[in-house]
Coordinates of C-alpha atoms in Angstrom, one line a residue:
M399 CA 136.0 -69.3 -127.4
W400 CA 136.5 -65.7 -128.9
Q401 CA 134.0 -66.4 -131.7
S402 CA 131.3 -67.7 -129.1
Q403 CA 131.7 -64.6 -127.1
R404 CA 131.4 -62.4 -130.0
L405 CA 128.2 -64.2 -131.3
H406 CA 126.6 -63.7 -127.9
L407 CA 127.6 -60.0 -128.0
Y408 CA 125.9 -59.9 -131.3
L409 CA 122.8 -61.4 -130.3
D410 CA 122.6 -59.3 -127.5
R411 CA 122.9 -56.1 -129.5
L412 CA 120.2 -57.5 -131.8
V413 CA 117.8 -57.9 -129.0
L414 CA 118.3 -54.4 -127.8
M415 CA 117.9 -53.1 -131.2
L416 CA 114.6 -55.1 -131.6
L417 CA 113.5 -53.8 -128.3
F418 CA 113.8 -50.2 -129.0
S419 CA 112.6 -50.3 -132.4
M420 CA 109.1 -51.7 -130.9
P421 CA 106.3 -49.0 -130.4
L422 CA 106.1 -48.3 -126.7
M423 CA 103.0 -49.9 -125.1
T424 CA 101.0 -47.9 -122.6
Y425 CA 98.3 -49.4 -120.4
E426 CA 95.4 -47.6 -119.7
A427 CA 92.5 -48.4 -117.4
K428 CA 89.3 -49.6 -119.0
A429 CA 87.3 -46.6 -120.2
A430 CA 84.2 -46.1 -118.1
E431 CA 80.8 -47.0 -119.6
P432 CA 79.8 -43.8 -121.7
K433 CA 76.9 -42.0 -119.8
L434 CA 73.2 -42.6 -120.9
D435 CA 71.4 -39.9 -123.0
I436 CA 68.1 -40.3 -121.1
L437 CA 67.3 -42.3 -117.9
I438 CA 63.8 -42.8 -117.3
K439 CA 63.3 -43.7 -113.6
N440 CA 60.5 -45.6 -111.6
A441 CA 58.4 -46.5 -114.7
T442 CA 55.8 -49.2 -114.7
L443 CA 56.9 -51.0 -118.0
W444 CA 54.5 -52.7 -120.6
D445 CA 56.7 -54.8 -122.8
G446 CA 53.7 -56.1 -124.9
A447 CA 53.2 -59.3 -122.6
R448 CA 52.7 -58.1 -119.0
A449 CA 53.2 -55.1 -116.9
S450 CA 56.4 -54.9 -114.5
E451 CA 55.2 -55.7 -111.0
T452 CA 58.0 -53.2 -109.5
P453 CA 59.1 -49.8 -110.8
V454 CA 62.0 -50.0 -113.0
D455 CA 64.5 -47.7 -114.8
V456 CA 65.1 -47.7 -118.5
G457 CA 68.4 -46.3 -120.1
I458 CA 68.7 -44.8 -123.5
R459 CA 71.8 -44.1 -125.4
D460 CA 71.9 -42.8 -129.2
G461 CA 68.3 -43.4 -129.4
I462 CA 68.3 -47.1 -128.5
V463 CA 67.2 -48.8 -125.2
V464 CA 70.5 -50.2 -123.9
S465 CA 69.5 -51.1 -120.2
I466 CA 66.5 -51.9 -118.0
G467 CA 66.6 -52.3 -114.2
Q468 CA 67.8 -50.3 -111.4
I469 CA 70.1 -47.7 -112.8
D470 CA 72.3 -45.0 -110.8
D471 CA 70.9 -41.5 -111.4
L472 CA 74.4 -40.2 -112.2
A473 CA 74.8 -42.3 -115.2
A474 CA 72.6 -40.1 -117.4
T475 CA 72.8 -36.6 -119.2
R476 CA 69.1 -36.3 -118.5
T477 CA 66.6 -38.1 -116.0
I478 CA 62.9 -38.2 -116.3
D479 CA 60.9 -39.3 -113.2
A480 CA 58.1 -41.6 -114.6
S481 CA 56.5 -42.4 -110.9
G482 CA 53.1 -43.5 -111.6
L483 CA 53.4 -43.5 -115.4
M484 CA 53.8 -46.4 -117.9
V485 CA 56.7 -47.0 -120.5
A486 CA 55.9 -49.1 -123.4
P487 CA 57.6 -50.0 -126.8
G488 CA 56.2 -47.6 -129.7
F489 CA 53.0 -48.7 -131.3
T490 CA 53.0 -49.7 -135.1
D491 CA 50.1 -48.3 -137.3
S492 CA 49.4 -51.3 -139.5
S493 CA 47.6 -49.2 -142.0
G494 CA 49.8 -46.1 -142.4
Q495 CA 49.3 -45.6 -146.1
S496 CA 52.2 -43.5 -146.9
A497 CA 55.2 -41.6 -145.4
T498 CA 55.6 -39.1 -148.2
P499 CA 53.5 -36.5 -146.3
I500 CA 55.7 -36.9 -143.5
M501 CA 58.8 -36.7 -145.8
H502 CA 57.5 -33.2 -146.9
D503 CA 56.4 -32.0 -143.5
P504 CA 57.6 -33.8 -140.3
Q505 CA 55.0 -32.1 -138.6
A506 CA 52.5 -34.4 -140.1
A507 CA 53.7 -37.2 -137.8
V508 CA 52.6 -35.1 -134.6
N509 CA 49.3 -36.9 -134.4
L510 CA 50.9 -40.3 -134.8
L511 CA 53.7 -39.5 -132.0
N512 CA 50.8 -38.1 -129.7
Q513 CA 49.2 -41.5 -129.9
G514 CA 52.5 -43.6 -129.2
I515 CA 53.0 -44.6 -132.8
T516 CA 56.6 -44.9 -133.9
T517 CA 56.2 -47.2 -137.0
I518 CA 54.0 -47.1 -139.9
L519 CA 53.2 -49.9 -142.3
A520 CA 52.9 -47.9 -145.6
G521 CA 51.3 -49.3 -148.8
A522 CA 47.8 -50.2 -149.3
G523 CA 47.3 -51.5 -152.8
H524 CA 49.1 -48.4 -153.9
S525 CA 52.5 -47.3 -152.9
A526 CA 54.8 -44.3 -153.3
A527 CA 56.8 -46.1 -156.0
P528 CA 57.4 -47.2 -158.6
L529 CA 56.4 -44.2 -160.7
S530 CA 56.7 -43.3 -164.3
G531 CA 56.2 -40.3 -166.7
E532 CA 54.6 -37.3 -165.4
A533 CA 54.1 -38.8 -161.9
A534 CA 57.6 -39.6 -161.4
A535 CA 58.6 -36.0 -162.8
R536 CA 56.1 -34.4 -160.3
A537 CA 57.4 -36.5 -157.3
G538 CA 60.8 -36.3 -157.9
W539 CA 61.6 -40.1 -158.0
A540 CA 60.4 -43.2 -160.0
T541 CA 62.0 -46.2 -158.2
F542 CA 61.9 -47.4 -154.6
N543 CA 65.6 -47.0 -154.5
E544 CA 65.2 -43.4 -155.3
Y545 CA 62.3 -43.0 -152.9
F546 CA 64.1 -44.7 -150.0
A547 CA 67.1 -42.5 -150.6
L548 CA 65.1 -39.5 -150.3
L549 CA 63.2 -40.7 -147.1
E550 CA 67.0 -41.3 -145.7
M551 CA 68.4 -38.1 -146.6
G552 CA 65.6 -36.2 -145.2
G553 CA 65.0 -38.3 -142.0
L554 CA 61.6 -39.1 -140.5
P555 CA 60.3 -38.8 -136.9
V556 CA 58.8 -42.3 -137.3
N557 CA 59.9 -45.7 -138.5
V558 CA 58.6 -46.8 -142.0
A559 CA 58.2 -50.2 -143.4
Q560 CA 56.9 -50.0 -147.0
S561 CA 55.0 -52.6 -149.2
V562 CA 54.8 -52.3 -153.0
G563 CA 51.3 -51.8 -154.0
Y564 CA 49.8 -54.4 -156.5
A565 CA 47.4 -51.9 -157.9
Q566 CA 50.5 -49.4 -158.3
V567 CA 52.5 -52.0 -160.4
R568 CA 49.5 -53.0 -162.4
Q569 CA 48.6 -49.7 -163.4
L570 CA 52.2 -49.0 -164.5
V571 CA 52.0 -51.7 -167.0
L572 CA 48.4 -51.8 -168.0
G573 CA 47.3 -48.4 -167.4
D574 CA 43.6 -47.9 -166.7
E575 CA 42.4 -50.9 -168.4
D576 CA 40.5 -53.1 -166.2
R577 CA 41.1 -56.7 -167.9
P578 CA 43.2 -59.7 -166.9
A579 CA 46.9 -59.1 -167.6
S580 CA 48.8 -60.9 -170.5
N581 CA 51.8 -63.1 -169.8
D582 CA 54.1 -60.6 -170.9
E583 CA 52.5 -58.0 -168.7
L584 CA 52.7 -60.3 -165.7
E585 CA 56.6 -60.8 -166.3
Q586 CA 56.9 -56.9 -166.5
M587 CA 54.7 -56.5 -163.2
R588 CA 57.0 -59.2 -161.6
A589 CA 60.1 -57.5 -162.5
L590 CA 58.7 -54.3 -160.7
V591 CA 57.8 -56.4 -157.6
R592 CA 61.2 -57.8 -157.4
A593 CA 62.9 -54.7 -158.0
A594 CA 61.1 -53.0 -154.9
M595 CA 62.0 -55.8 -153.0
E596 CA 65.4 -55.7 -153.7
A597 CA 65.3 -52.1 -152.7
G598 CA 64.0 -52.8 -149.3
A599 CA 60.2 -53.2 -149.7
T600 CA 58.5 -55.5 -147.0
G601 CA 56.2 -57.2 -149.2
L602 CA 53.2 -56.8 -151.6
S603 CA 49.9 -55.2 -150.6
T604 CA 46.6 -55.9 -152.6
A605 CA 43.4 -53.7 -153.0
I606 CA 41.8 -55.2 -156.0
V607 CA 38.2 -54.3 -155.3
K608 CA 37.7 -51.3 -157.5
P609 CA 38.5 -50.6 -161.1
P610 CA 41.0 -50.6 -162.8
V611 CA 42.1 -53.7 -161.1
S612 CA 39.0 -55.5 -160.2
A613 CA 39.6 -57.7 -163.2
T614 CA 42.6 -59.1 -161.5
R615 CA 42.8 -63.0 -161.6
Q616 CA 43.9 -65.0 -158.6
E617 CA 46.6 -66.4 -160.7
E618 CA 48.1 -63.0 -161.1
I619 CA 48.5 -62.6 -157.3
D620 CA 49.8 -66.0 -156.8
L621 CA 52.6 -65.3 -159.6
L622 CA 53.6 -62.1 -158.0
A623 CA 53.5 -63.4 -154.3
K624 CA 55.8 -66.3 -155.3
D625 CA 59.1 -64.2 -155.3
L626 CA 58.2 -62.7 -152.0
S627 CA 59.6 -65.5 -149.8
E628 CA 63.0 -65.1 -151.4
Y629 CA 63.4 -61.7 -149.9
G630 CA 61.6 -62.5 -146.6
G631 CA 58.5 -60.5 -147.8
R632 CA 54.8 -60.8 -147.1
L633 CA 51.5 -60.7 -149.1
V634 CA 49.4 -58.1 -147.3
I635 CA 45.7 -58.4 -148.3
L636 CA 43.2 -55.8 -147.4
P637 CA 39.8 -56.6 -146.0
H638 CA 37.7 -55.7 -149.2
D639 CA 39.7 -58.2 -151.0
V640 CA 38.6 -61.1 -149.0
T641 CA 35.2 -62.4 -150.5
G642 CA 35.8 -65.9 -149.8
P643 CA 37.8 -68.5 -148.1
M644 CA 41.8 -67.9 -148.6
P645 CA 43.7 -70.3 -150.7
S646 CA 44.8 -73.2 -148.6
D647 CA 48.6 -72.6 -149.6
Y648 CA 48.3 -69.4 -147.7
K649 CA 47.7 -71.2 -144.2
V650 CA 46.1 -68.2 -142.8
A651 CA 45.3 -68.3 -138.9
D652 CA 43.3 -65.7 -137.2
Y653 CA 44.2 -63.8 -134.0
N654 CA 42.0 -61.3 -132.5
V655 CA 43.5 -58.1 -131.3
G656 CA 40.8 -55.7 -130.0
R657 CA 38.4 -54.8 -132.6
M658 CA 40.9 -56.0 -135.2
A659 CA 41.4 -59.6 -136.1
V660 CA 44.8 -60.2 -137.9
G661 CA 45.7 -63.2 -139.9
L662 CA 49.2 -64.1 -139.8
A663 CA 50.9 -66.8 -142.0
A664 CA 54.4 -67.4 -143.5
D665 CA 53.0 -66.1 -146.8
A666 CA 49.9 -63.7 -146.1
I667 CA 48.9 -61.3 -143.7
V668 CA 45.0 -60.6 -143.8
F669 CA 43.4 -57.5 -142.2
K670 CA 39.8 -57.5 -141.4
L671 CA 38.0 -55.0 -139.3
E672 CA 35.3 -56.3 -137.1
E673 CA 32.2 -54.6 -136.1
S674 CA 32.4 -52.7 -132.7
K675 CA 30.7 -54.6 -129.9

């Protein structure tokens, strides 16, 4: 009996020791939802499909749209009354050429932003990278890894989706020789395209109608394009490159968007400018 009482006393003390050695837990009320940075009130919302029938509010926090609907005025640091105005997602410039001027001077993007353009698709046969020799020394970068790092460090007023230019990699390997590429040269070009895709390029853009790349064979484009799907990339074909029907394996379908007909497919994007009507 005495041993049993002693054991219970020991266990009671052990439990107390464990309880007092545990960190104290406090229960706090759930934190309130952080305030919005910007609240746009009473806007007609164009989402790309249709306009909203009744005015809606749009809440923005940390540069991201986080809520759409009827929102309390007190939920935001800044409120903008958009009564009688439209709110829409930013437009995309499908032929943005290059982000380099904007990197050097952000004011160069003012004309884009004034049109509602918030994203540019850069690269049209030529691209900001890869570079070599004197061109790389002047620019301050050689690879897409280096170029993208500079874009990230400096920050940009618009979003950028950058393709690697076919003419860019071809001239890097062949120089100004306007002739078909050899198998060894094609492998060098292929390696440059793969490096660009691994760095974050969105695809390969072509512009092959003018020297020194006018001697390009279809087989060269096909070989370089084969690696794109591995990275989720696309082959972008400029209008002056299309002189006949596209190869059947590109499965191009046409969609009319205003004055621009854009062909979209799993493997290729073709831009064709139509005459104004």
